[in-house]
Amino acid sequence: MRAPPQIPWQVTGNHWLSLPCVHPADGSLHAVGVLHRGSRAAVEFAGDADFMAGTGAPLLKPTLRVNGVLRELSEQGIAWERAVQWLPTFTCTVGSLIVRGTIFAPHGRDTDLSGAVYTIAVENRGPETVDVELALEGTLGHRQLRVRSPRAFDDAHRASRVGDLVVLEGAALPGLVSFALGADGEAGVEVTEGTRPTFAVRRALRVERGMTRQAAFYLAAGPERDGAEATVAAMRRRGWRELLTSTREALRALEQVTGSEAVDRLINRNLLFAYFYGCGRALDDAHFYLMRTRAPWHDRGLTVRDWEALTWTLPAIQLADPGLARELLIRACELHGYAPGQGVHYIDGTLFEPGFSLEGAAAYALAVDRYLRDTGDDQLVEEPVVADTLYLAHDDIAARQDERIPLYSTEVSVSGAPVAHPFTLHGNAVVAQALDVFRRTLDEDTAKEVQEPDAVRAALQKHFAAESEGKPTLAAAIDLKGSRALDDDPIGTALWLPLYAAADRADQTYKRTAKRLGTVPRELAQQCARLLGPDAALVLQWLRRALLDDGVAAELVDEKGRAVANGGDAALSGLLAYMAWYAVQVLNVDA
């Protein structure tokens, strides 16, 4: 696992572009990324290879000259806010000027563009008119391809002037990605060639006393330079004000309201992170893909397990955008449903790491059932690829049933770790719920052959029964030959049983099992599961106060909720957002 970055980066983006590294000290952008289906990876441009440390040259840096004199935006400090939990905005004072900036990637109907906008406004509170130059200056010092680990491109970096634009790309043809940078009005363009080419786009403004003037810079991506230039033209045509208004409205439409401001912040911050960093559109085919996270400081990167995509990311997205959730569920069936639960996949469905888990196979049924229940759109199961995936998932699960007892074996746990014994408590609880779904969604003849779910639940209570300190509890894994393991998988923990109708939250054996697992936070996924347990109210209070990774999920945390490892976990942010919402809205946990 990777330690979280030392810099509290401002993070934003849309489904096309990820902007994970906006420096809080000066507003500079150190990296930008896009998805590339053909490479099964992210393609990232940066100012320096060590961009996550924030010590090298930035890719883009806003600069200000007042009456010809360069002034630092950070000379009196910069105050940051996050509009609608997703748009980084700053305010700073430079002499008698108030400077405000906003970085956003357009989102919403008719504004879903593979680009980003950097707007800067200058308010003159001084006694005299001033001449101001606003610019974005930058260095193209690094380009990389990343699935989990980064690999630098070996061709030369190239920055070139094309009219009033700067185009950034690699020297090799055909390239995978090009970026174009331009302004919203008449601008000066500078390019200096070299192994690390530098460039600038400058806007000159006159700001009268008491007046505010604004400038905007457009950054657009394309599979090659012509497409990037065309996207800048489209952004100019629509104008940054319209793009910003549309983006704000679209983001507000995604917001969830529980009645608690603190819980709403927790939910919406993580929901939006999952929405934009747990899935994305590839630049080379415009289709959606699911992944663990687009954040470059998480070691799972652009790979994904069925369980994470369908039961962590998707429920949060469905809360906010059922239409996108439907599209993503169908895409998951198209790309990954040919081998349900078979292991870790690349974004395009190619197998990355084999290892069968019951939960992965059952996740498709659970996701379909959740969508049908919450939306009433029963036409989903008429989609051929969805129906085929459900049949395949059922067949794979049925093949794992024990010959004597209605319990099912697995190769690895839901986290991918080897299991102590082949029959796991969490896996079989999930299977029981999936069997319920199969009996309702498969054709009549096949449904008759589906194992009775209540028989599986009864077998769970019987065969996983164990003792701890002389009191009844539940084992985590068994071999049906008398051996048991009590050590819980933090991801596939017994705490989840009530969510799958395998135990009642008030059941004493469940409570004792939850108590046995302890309360010291370490795995954030396990903390999410504790929202179902007897200490749900205390856990929700802890989550409200937890710092996490600048407010978004991290795989490992300390006792105070600070990120320890694998921050920027978009799929886990989805789980966190959904479970916080579920605890308040469904379980009526006191917020």
Coordinates of C-alpha atoms in Angstrom, one line a residue:
M1 CA 0.0 0.0 0.0
R2 CA 1.1 3.6 -0.6
A3 CA 1.3 6.3 2.0
P4 CA -1.0 9.3 1.3
P5 CA 0.7 12.4 -0.2
Q6 CA 2.1 14.9 2.1
I7 CA 0.4 17.8 0.3
P8 CA -3.3 18.2 0.9
W9 CA -4.0 18.4 -2.8
Q10 CA -7.2 20.1 -4.1
V11 CA -8.9 17.4 -6.3
T12 CA -11.5 17.8 -9.0
G13 CA -12.3 16.6 -12.5
N14 CA -15.1 15.1 -14.6
H15 CA -15.6 11.8 -16.3
W16 CA -13.1 12.7 -18.9
L17 CA -10.3 14.5 -17.0
S18 CA -8.9 13.9 -13.6
L19 CA -7.2 16.9 -11.9
P20 CA -5.9 15.3 -8.8
C21 CA -3.0 17.6 -7.9
V22 CA -4.0 21.3 -7.6
H23 CA -1.5 22.8 -5.1
P24 CA -3.1 24.6 -2.2
A25 CA -0.1 26.9 -1.8
D26 CA -0.3 28.7 -5.2
G27 CA -3.1 27.1 -7.2
S28 CA -0.7 25.4 -9.6
L29 CA -1.8 22.2 -11.4
H30 CA 0.8 19.5 -11.3
A31 CA -0.9 16.7 -13.3
V32 CA -3.8 15.9 -15.4
G33 CA -5.0 12.5 -16.5
V34 CA -7.4 10.8 -18.9
L35 CA -8.5 7.2 -19.5
H36 CA -7.3 5.3 -22.5
R37 CA -9.2 2.1 -23.3
G38 CA -6.7 0.9 -25.9
S39 CA -3.9 1.0 -23.2
R40 CA -6.2 -0.2 -20.4
A41 CA -4.7 2.6 -18.4
A42 CA -4.6 6.3 -17.4
V43 CA -2.4 8.6 -19.5
E44 CA -1.1 11.4 -17.3
F45 CA 0.8 14.6 -18.2
A46 CA 2.8 16.4 -15.5
G47 CA 5.4 19.1 -15.0
D48 CA 7.7 16.7 -13.3
A49 CA 8.1 12.9 -12.7
D50 CA 7.8 13.5 -8.9
F51 CA 4.6 15.5 -9.3
M52 CA 2.8 13.9 -6.3
A53 CA 5.5 15.4 -4.0
G54 CA 4.7 18.8 -5.4
T55 CA 8.4 19.8 -5.5
G56 CA 9.0 19.9 -9.2
A57 CA 7.8 22.3 -11.9
P58 CA 4.0 22.4 -12.2
L59 CA 2.3 21.5 -15.4
L60 CA 0.3 24.8 -15.2
K61 CA 0.7 27.7 -12.8
P62 CA -1.4 30.9 -12.6
T63 CA 0.7 34.0 -12.5
L64 CA -0.2 37.7 -11.9
R65 CA 1.7 40.8 -13.0
V66 CA 0.5 44.2 -11.8
N67 CA 1.7 47.2 -13.8
G68 CA 4.4 44.9 -15.2
V69 CA 5.6 43.6 -11.8
L70 CA 5.3 39.9 -11.0
R71 CA 3.4 39.3 -7.8
E72 CA 3.0 36.0 -6.1
L73 CA -0.6 34.9 -5.4
S74 CA 0.6 33.3 -2.2
E75 CA 2.4 36.3 -0.8
Q76 CA -0.4 36.9 1.8
G77 CA -1.8 33.4 1.8
I78 CA -4.5 31.7 -0.1
A79 CA -7.9 30.7 1.4
W80 CA -9.6 27.7 -0.3
E81 CA -13.2 26.6 -0.4
R82 CA -14.9 23.7 -2.2
A83 CA -18.0 24.8 -4.0
V84 CA -20.7 22.1 -4.0
Q85 CA -18.1 19.8 -2.5
W86 CA -16.3 19.5 -5.8
L87 CA -15.1 22.8 -7.3
P88 CA -11.9 24.2 -5.7
T89 CA -12.1 28.0 -5.4
F90 CA -9.5 30.3 -3.8
T91 CA -9.3 33.9 -2.7
C92 CA -6.2 35.8 -2.0
T93 CA -5.1 39.4 -1.5
V94 CA -2.3 41.0 -3.6
G95 CA -1.8 44.6 -2.5
S96 CA -5.0 46.4 -3.2
L97 CA -6.3 43.6 -5.4
I98 CA -8.6 40.7 -4.5
V99 CA -7.9 37.7 -6.7
R100 CA -10.4 34.8 -6.9
G101 CA -9.9 31.6 -8.8
T102 CA -12.0 28.5 -9.7
I103 CA -10.8 25.3 -11.3
F104 CA -13.5 23.1 -12.8
A105 CA -14.1 20.4 -15.4
P106 CA -17.4 20.9 -17.1
H107 CA -20.2 18.5 -16.3
G108 CA -23.9 18.2 -17.2
R109 CA -26.1 17.9 -20.1
D110 CA -24.6 19.6 -23.2
T111 CA -21.5 20.5 -21.2
D112 CA -19.9 17.0 -20.8
L113 CA -16.6 17.9 -22.4
S114 CA -13.1 16.5 -22.2
G115 CA -11.7 19.7 -20.8
A116 CA -11.1 21.9 -17.8
V117 CA -11.4 25.6 -17.1
Y118 CA -9.3 27.9 -14.9
T119 CA -11.1 31.2 -14.2
I120 CA -9.4 34.1 -12.4
A121 CA -11.1 37.3 -11.3
V122 CA -9.3 40.4 -10.2
E123 CA -11.1 43.1 -8.1
N124 CA -9.4 46.4 -7.7
R125 CA -10.0 48.0 -4.3
G126 CA -7.3 50.6 -4.7
P127 CA -7.5 54.2 -5.7
E128 CA -6.1 53.9 -9.2
T129 CA -6.6 51.9 -12.4
V130 CA -4.1 49.1 -12.8
D131 CA -2.9 47.1 -15.7
V132 CA -2.9 43.4 -15.0
E133 CA -1.5 40.4 -16.8
L134 CA -3.0 37.0 -16.0
A135 CA -1.3 33.9 -17.3
L136 CA -1.0 30.2 -17.1
E137 CA 2.6 29.2 -17.4
G138 CA 3.8 25.7 -17.4
T139 CA 6.3 22.9 -18.1
L140 CA 5.7 19.6 -19.8
G141 CA 8.3 17.5 -18.0
H142 CA 6.7 14.1 -17.7
R143 CA 4.2 11.9 -19.4
Q144 CA 3.2 8.4 -18.1
L145 CA 1.0 5.4 -18.6
R146 CA -0.4 4.0 -15.4
V147 CA -2.5 0.9 -14.5
R148 CA -1.1 0.4 -11.0
S149 CA 2.5 1.5 -11.4
P150 CA 3.6 4.4 -13.6
R151 CA 5.7 3.9 -16.7
A152 CA 7.1 7.0 -18.4
F153 CA 6.7 7.4 -22.2
D154 CA 10.1 7.2 -23.9
D155 CA 9.5 9.7 -26.7
A156 CA 10.2 13.4 -26.4
H157 CA 7.8 15.9 -24.9
R158 CA 6.6 18.4 -27.4
A159 CA 4.9 21.8 -26.8
S160 CA 4.0 23.8 -29.9
R161 CA 2.1 26.9 -30.8
V162 CA -0.9 26.5 -33.1
G163 CA -2.4 29.9 -33.6
D164 CA -3.4 31.2 -30.2
L165 CA -3.2 27.8 -28.6
V166 CA -0.4 25.7 -27.0
V167 CA -0.5 22.0 -27.9
L168 CA 1.1 19.5 -25.6
E169 CA 1.8 16.0 -26.8
G170 CA 4.5 13.4 -27.4
A171 CA 6.8 13.3 -30.4
A172 CA 5.9 9.7 -31.4
L173 CA 3.1 9.0 -33.9
P174 CA 0.4 8.0 -33.5
G175 CA 0.1 9.6 -30.0
L176 CA -2.4 8.5 -27.4
V177 CA -3.4 11.9 -26.0
S178 CA -2.9 15.6 -26.8
F179 CA -3.8 18.6 -24.8
A180 CA -4.6 22.1 -26.1
L181 CA -4.4 25.2 -23.9
G182 CA -6.0 28.6 -24.8
A183 CA -7.7 31.6 -23.3
D184 CA -11.2 33.1 -23.6
G185 CA -10.0 36.2 -25.4
E186 CA -7.0 37.8 -27.2
A187 CA -3.9 36.3 -25.6
G188 CA -0.2 36.1 -26.1
V189 CA 1.3 32.7 -26.5
E190 CA 4.9 31.7 -25.8
V191 CA 6.7 28.3 -26.3
T192 CA 10.3 27.4 -25.5
E193 CA 11.4 24.1 -26.9
G194 CA 13.7 21.7 -25.1
T195 CA 13.7 18.3 -23.4
R196 CA 11.3 19.9 -20.9
P197 CA 9.5 22.5 -23.0
T198 CA 8.0 25.5 -21.3
F199 CA 5.0 27.6 -22.4
A200 CA 2.6 30.4 -21.4
V201 CA -0.7 31.8 -22.4
R202 CA -1.1 35.5 -21.2
R203 CA -4.2 37.7 -21.0
A204 CA -3.8 41.5 -20.5
L205 CA -6.6 43.3 -18.6
R206 CA -7.1 46.9 -17.4
V207 CA -8.9 47.0 -14.0
E208 CA -10.4 50.3 -13.1
R209 CA -10.9 51.4 -9.5
G210 CA -13.8 49.5 -7.9
M211 CA -14.2 47.2 -10.9
T212 CA -13.7 43.4 -11.3
R213 CA -12.3 41.9 -14.5
Q214 CA -12.1 38.2 -15.3
A215 CA -10.2 35.9 -17.6
A216 CA -10.5 32.2 -18.3
F217 CA -8.1 29.6 -19.6
Y218 CA -9.3 26.4 -21.3
L219 CA -7.5 23.1 -21.2
A220 CA -8.8 20.4 -23.5
A221 CA -7.9 16.8 -24.3
G222 CA -8.2 14.8 -27.5
P223 CA -6.9 11.5 -28.9
E224 CA -4.7 13.8 -31.1
R225 CA -4.1 17.5 -31.5
D226 CA -6.9 18.3 -33.9
G227 CA -9.5 16.9 -31.5
A228 CA -8.0 18.8 -28.6
E229 CA -8.1 22.0 -30.6
A230 CA -11.7 21.4 -31.6
T231 CA -12.7 20.9 -27.9
V232 CA -11.1 24.2 -27.0
A233 CA -13.2 25.8 -29.8
A234 CA -16.3 24.2 -28.4
M235 CA -15.5 25.5 -24.9
R236 CA -14.9 29.0 -26.2
R237 CA -18.2 28.9 -28.1
R238 CA -20.2 28.0 -25.0
G239 CA -18.2 30.3 -22.7
W240 CA -16.9 29.7 -19.3
R241 CA -19.8 31.3 -17.5
E242 CA -22.3 29.0 -19.1
L243 CA -20.1 26.0 -18.5
L244 CA -19.7 26.9 -14.8
T245 CA -23.4 27.5 -14.3
S246 CA -24.3 24.2 -16.0
T247 CA -21.7 22.4 -13.9
R248 CA -22.9 23.9 -10.6
E249 CA -26.5 23.0 -11.4
A250 CA -25.6 19.4 -12.4
L251 CA -23.5 18.9 -9.2
R252 CA -26.4 20.3 -7.0
A253 CA -28.7 17.8 -8.6
L254 CA -26.4 15.0 -7.3
E255 CA -26.5 16.2 -3.7
Q256 CA -28.1 14.2 -0.9
V257 CA -29.8 15.7 2.1
T258 CA -30.2 13.9 5.4
G259 CA -31.0 16.8 7.7
S260 CA -27.5 16.9 9.2
E261 CA -25.1 19.3 7.7
A262 CA -22.0 17.4 8.9
V263 CA -23.4 14.1 7.5
D264 CA -24.4 15.7 4.3
R265 CA -20.8 17.0 3.9
L266 CA -19.4 13.5 4.5
I267 CA -21.9 11.9 2.1
N268 CA -21.6 14.4 -0.7
R269 CA -17.9 14.8 -0.6
N270 CA -17.4 11.0 -1.0
L271 CA -20.3 10.5 -3.3
L272 CA -18.8 13.0 -5.8
F273 CA -15.4 11.5 -5.5
A274 CA -16.8 8.1 -6.3
Y275 CA -18.9 9.5 -9.1
F276 CA -15.9 11.1 -10.9
Y277 CA -13.0 8.9 -9.8
G278 CA -14.6 5.5 -9.5
C279 CA -15.7 5.6 -13.1
G280 CA -14.8 7.6 -16.2
R281 CA -15.0 7.9 -19.9
A282 CA -12.1 6.8 -22.1
L283 CA -10.8 9.4 -24.5
D284 CA -10.4 7.0 -27.3
D285 CA -13.9 5.4 -27.4
A286 CA -16.1 7.7 -25.1
H287 CA -17.5 4.7 -23.3
F288 CA -17.7 4.4 -19.5
Y289 CA -15.4 2.2 -17.4
L290 CA -15.3 1.3 -13.7
M291 CA -12.1 1.2 -11.7
R292 CA -10.9 1.2 -8.1
T293 CA -9.8 4.9 -8.4
R294 CA -8.2 7.4 -10.7
A295 CA -6.2 8.9 -7.9
P296 CA -2.5 8.2 -8.6
W297 CA -1.5 7.7 -4.9
H298 CA -3.6 4.4 -4.5
D299 CA -1.8 1.2 -5.4
R300 CA -4.9 -0.6 -6.9
G301 CA -5.2 2.1 -9.5
L302 CA -7.1 1.3 -12.7
T303 CA -8.0 -2.3 -11.8
V304 CA -11.3 -3.4 -10.4
R305 CA -13.0 -6.3 -8.7
D306 CA -16.6 -7.0 -9.4
W307 CA -17.5 -6.6 -5.8
E308 CA -16.0 -3.2 -5.4
A309 CA -17.5 -1.9 -8.6
L310 CA -21.0 -3.3 -8.1
T311 CA -21.5 -3.0 -4.3
W312 CA -19.3 -0.1 -3.4
T313 CA -19.2 2.4 -6.3
L314 CA -22.5 1.7 -8.0
P315 CA -24.9 2.1 -5.0
A316 CA -23.5 5.7 -4.3
I317 CA -23.9 6.6 -8.0
Q318 CA -27.4 5.2 -8.0
L319 CA -28.3 7.5 -5.2
A320 CA -27.4 10.5 -7.2
D321 CA -27.8 9.5 -10.8
P322 CA -29.9 6.3 -11.5
G323 CA -29.5 6.8 -15.3
L324 CA -25.7 6.6 -15.0
A325 CA -26.0 3.7 -12.6
R326 CA -28.0 1.7 -15.2
E327 CA -25.5 2.4 -17.9
L328 CA -22.6 1.4 -15.6
L329 CA -24.4 -1.8 -14.6
I330 CA -24.9 -2.8 -18.2
R331 CA -21.3 -1.9 -19.0
A332 CA -20.1 -4.1 -16.1
C333 CA -22.1 -7.0 -17.5
E334 CA -20.7 -6.3 -21.0
L335 CA -17.0 -6.1 -19.9
H336 CA -16.8 -8.3 -16.8
G337 CA -19.9 -10.5 -16.9
Y338 CA -18.3 -13.2 -19.1
A339 CA -16.5 -14.5 -16.0
P340 CA -18.3 -13.3 -12.9
G341 CA -16.2 -13.2 -9.8
Q342 CA -13.2 -14.7 -11.5
G343 CA -10.7 -12.1 -10.1
V344 CA -9.3 -8.6 -10.7
H345 CA -9.8 -7.0 -14.1
Y346 CA -8.4 -4.2 -16.2
I347 CA -10.9 -1.5 -17.0
D348 CA -11.8 -3.2 -20.3
G349 CA -12.6 -6.6 -18.7
T350 CA -9.3 -8.3 -19.5
L351 CA -8.3 -10.5 -16.5
F352 CA -5.6 -8.9 -14.4
E353 CA -5.3 -11.4 -11.5
P354 CA -7.3 -14.6 -11.3
G355 CA -8.9 -15.8 -8.1
F356 CA -12.6 -16.8 -7.7
S357 CA -14.7 -15.2 -5.0
L358 CA -18.3 -16.0 -4.2
E359 CA -19.0 -12.3 -3.5
G360 CA -17.8 -11.3 -6.9
A361 CA -20.1 -13.7 -8.7
A362 CA -23.0 -12.8 -6.5
A363 CA -22.5 -9.0 -6.9
Y364 CA -24.2 -8.9 -10.2
A365 CA -27.5 -10.3 -8.7
L366 CA -27.3 -7.9 -5.8
A367 CA -26.7 -4.9 -8.0
V368 CA -29.5 -5.8 -10.4
D369 CA -31.9 -6.3 -7.4
R370 CA -30.9 -3.0 -5.9
Y371 CA -31.5 -1.2 -9.1
L372 CA -34.9 -2.8 -9.7
R373 CA -36.0 -2.2 -6.1
D374 CA -35.0 1.5 -6.1
T375 CA -36.0 2.6 -9.6
G376 CA -38.8 0.2 -10.5
D377 CA -37.2 -0.1 -14.0
D378 CA -37.8 -3.8 -14.5
Q379 CA -36.8 -3.5 -18.2
L380 CA -33.2 -3.9 -17.1
V381 CA -33.5 -7.6 -16.9
E382 CA -34.7 -7.7 -20.5
E383 CA -31.3 -6.5 -21.6
P384 CA -29.7 -9.6 -23.1
V385 CA -26.2 -9.0 -21.6
V386 CA -27.7 -8.5 -18.1
A387 CA -29.8 -11.7 -18.4
D388 CA -26.8 -13.7 -19.7
T389 CA -24.6 -12.4 -16.9
L390 CA -27.2 -13.5 -14.2
Y391 CA -27.3 -17.0 -15.7
L392 CA -23.5 -17.3 -15.8
A393 CA -23.2 -16.0 -12.2
H394 CA -25.8 -18.6 -11.0
D395 CA -24.0 -21.4 -12.8
D396 CA -20.6 -20.4 -11.4
I397 CA -22.1 -20.2 -7.9
A398 CA -24.0 -23.5 -8.2
A399 CA -20.9 -25.3 -9.2
R400 CA -19.4 -24.4 -5.8
Q401 CA -22.1 -26.0 -3.7
D402 CA -21.1 -28.7 -1.3
E403 CA -22.5 -32.1 -2.2
R404 CA -24.2 -32.6 1.2
I405 CA -24.8 -29.2 2.7
P406 CA -26.2 -26.0 1.1
L407 CA -23.1 -24.0 1.6
Y408 CA -20.7 -22.8 -1.1
S409 CA -16.9 -22.7 -1.3
T410 CA -14.6 -19.9 -2.6
E411 CA -11.0 -19.7 -3.7
V412 CA -10.2 -16.2 -2.2
S413 CA -12.0 -13.8 0.1
V414 CA -13.8 -10.8 -1.2
S415 CA -10.6 -8.8 -0.6
G416 CA -8.6 -11.2 -2.7
A417 CA -6.7 -12.7 0.2
P418 CA -6.4 -16.5 0.6
V419 CA -9.1 -18.0 2.9
A420 CA -8.3 -20.0 6.0
H421 CA -11.1 -22.5 5.0
P422 CA -13.1 -22.7 1.8
F423 CA -16.5 -21.9 3.2
T424 CA -16.8 -18.3 4.4
L425 CA -19.5 -16.7 6.5
H426 CA -19.7 -13.5 4.5
G427 CA -19.5 -15.3 1.1
N428 CA -22.4 -17.6 1.9
A429 CA -24.5 -14.8 3.4
V430 CA -24.1 -12.9 0.1
V431 CA -24.9 -16.0 -1.9
A432 CA -28.1 -16.5 0.0
Q433 CA -29.3 -13.1 -1.0
A434 CA -28.2 -13.7 -4.6
L435 CA -30.2 -16.9 -4.7
D436 CA -33.3 -14.9 -3.7
V437 CA -32.7 -12.7 -6.7
F438 CA -32.1 -15.6 -9.1
R439 CA -35.4 -17.2 -8.1
R440 CA -37.1 -14.0 -9.1
T441 CA -35.2 -13.0 -12.2
L442 CA -34.3 -16.3 -14.0
D443 CA -36.8 -18.1 -16.2
E444 CA -39.3 -20.3 -14.5
D445 CA -37.7 -23.7 -15.2
T446 CA -34.2 -22.5 -14.1
A447 CA -35.6 -20.8 -11.0
K448 CA -37.1 -24.1 -9.8
E449 CA -33.5 -25.5 -9.7
V450 CA -32.1 -22.6 -7.6
Q451 CA -31.2 -23.6 -4.1
E452 CA -33.6 -22.4 -1.4
P453 CA -32.0 -19.3 0.1
D454 CA -33.4 -19.9 3.6
A455 CA -31.8 -23.3 3.6
V456 CA -28.4 -21.6 3.1
R457 CA -29.2 -19.2 5.9
A458 CA -30.1 -22.0 8.2
A459 CA -26.9 -23.8 7.3
L460 CA -25.0 -20.7 8.2
Q461 CA -26.4 -20.5 11.7
K462 CA -25.7 -24.2 12.2
H463 CA -22.3 -24.8 10.7
F464 CA -20.7 -21.4 11.5
A465 CA -21.7 -21.5 15.2
A466 CA -18.7 -21.2 17.4
E467 CA -17.7 -20.1 20.9
S468 CA -15.6 -17.2 22.1
E469 CA -14.9 -16.9 25.8
G470 CA -17.6 -19.4 26.5
K471 CA -20.3 -17.6 24.6
P472 CA -21.9 -18.3 21.2
T473 CA -20.5 -16.4 18.3
L474 CA -20.0 -17.0 14.5
A475 CA -16.9 -18.3 12.8
A476 CA -15.5 -16.4 9.8
A477 CA -14.6 -19.6 7.8
I478 CA -15.0 -23.4 8.1
D479 CA -14.1 -26.5 6.2
L480 CA -17.2 -28.6 7.0
K481 CA -14.8 -31.1 8.6
G482 CA -14.7 -29.5 12.1
S483 CA -12.1 -26.8 11.6
R484 CA -13.0 -23.2 12.1
A485 CA -11.3 -19.8 11.9
L486 CA -12.5 -16.8 13.9
D487 CA -10.3 -14.2 12.4
D488 CA -12.5 -11.9 10.3
D489 CA -11.7 -10.5 6.9
P490 CA -12.0 -6.7 7.4
I491 CA -13.6 -6.4 3.9
G492 CA -15.9 -9.5 4.2
T493 CA -16.6 -9.0 7.8
A494 CA -19.5 -10.7 9.8
L495 CA -20.7 -7.1 10.5
W496 CA -22.3 -7.1 7.1
L497 CA -24.7 -10.0 7.8
P498 CA -27.9 -7.8 8.5
L499 CA -27.5 -6.1 5.1
Y500 CA -27.9 -9.6 3.4
A501 CA -30.8 -10.7 5.7
A502 CA -28.5 -13.3 7.2
A503 CA -28.8 -12.0 10.8
D504 CA -30.9 -9.5 12.7
R505 CA -29.2 -6.4 14.1
A506 CA -30.7 -7.2 17.5
D507 CA -29.6 -10.8 17.5
Q508 CA -27.4 -11.6 20.5
T509 CA -25.1 -13.9 18.6
Y510 CA -24.6 -11.2 16.0
K511 CA -23.9 -8.6 18.7
R512 CA -21.4 -10.8 20.4
T513 CA -19.7 -11.5 17.1
A514 CA -19.5 -7.7 16.4
K515 CA -18.1 -7.1 19.9
R516 CA -15.5 -9.8 19.4
L517 CA -14.2 -8.0 16.3
G518 CA -13.3 -5.0 18.4
T519 CA -13.8 -1.3 17.8
V520 CA -10.4 0.1 17.1
P521 CA -10.5 1.6 13.6
R522 CA -8.0 0.5 11.0
E523 CA -9.8 -0.7 7.8
L524 CA -12.3 2.0 6.7
A525 CA -14.4 -0.6 5.0
Q526 CA -14.9 -2.3 8.3
Q527 CA -15.9 1.0 9.9
C528 CA -18.6 1.3 7.2
A529 CA -19.8 -2.2 8.2
R530 CA -20.0 -1.1 11.8
L531 CA -22.8 1.3 10.8
L532 CA -25.0 -1.9 10.8
G533 CA -23.8 -3.0 14.3
P534 CA -24.7 -2.1 17.8
D535 CA -22.4 0.9 17.9
A536 CA -23.7 2.5 14.8
A537 CA -24.4 6.0 16.3
L538 CA -20.8 6.2 17.7
V539 CA -19.3 5.1 14.4
L540 CA -21.3 7.7 12.5
Q541 CA -20.0 10.4 15.0
W542 CA -16.5 9.1 14.4
L543 CA -16.9 9.3 10.6
R544 CA -18.2 12.8 10.8
R545 CA -15.0 13.9 12.6
A546 CA -12.6 11.7 10.7
L547 CA -10.1 13.6 8.5
L548 CA -9.6 10.7 6.1
D549 CA -7.6 11.7 3.0
D550 CA -8.7 15.3 2.8
G551 CA -12.3 14.2 3.4
V552 CA -12.4 11.2 1.1
A553 CA -11.9 7.5 1.8
A554 CA -8.6 5.9 2.5
E555 CA -8.2 2.1 2.8
L556 CA -6.3 2.3 6.1
V557 CA -6.9 4.9 8.8
D558 CA -5.7 5.5 12.3
E559 CA -7.8 5.8 15.4
K560 CA -8.7 9.4 14.7
G561 CA -9.6 8.7 11.1
R562 CA -6.5 10.1 9.4
A563 CA -5.4 8.4 6.2
V564 CA -2.5 6.0 6.7
A565 CA -2.4 4.2 3.4
N566 CA -4.1 4.0 0.0
G567 CA -5.9 7.3 0.2
G568 CA -8.0 8.6 -2.7
D569 CA -10.0 5.4 -2.7
A570 CA -12.9 6.2 -5.0
A571 CA -14.7 2.8 -4.7
L572 CA -14.4 2.9 -0.9
S573 CA -15.7 6.5 -1.0
G574 CA -18.8 5.1 -2.7
L575 CA -19.3 2.6 0.1
L576 CA -18.7 5.3 2.7
A577 CA -21.2 7.6 1.1
Y578 CA -23.9 5.0 0.6
M579 CA -23.5 3.5 4.1
A580 CA -23.7 6.9 5.8
W581 CA -26.8 7.6 3.9
Y582 CA -28.2 4.2 4.6
A583 CA -27.5 4.5 8.3
V584 CA -29.4 7.8 8.6
Q585 CA -32.2 7.3 6.1
V586 CA -33.0 3.6 6.4
L587 CA -31.7 2.5 9.8
N588 CA -32.6 5.8 11.5
V589 CA -29.3 6.1 13.2
D590 CA -29.1 9.5 15.0
A591 CA -27.0 11.9 12.9

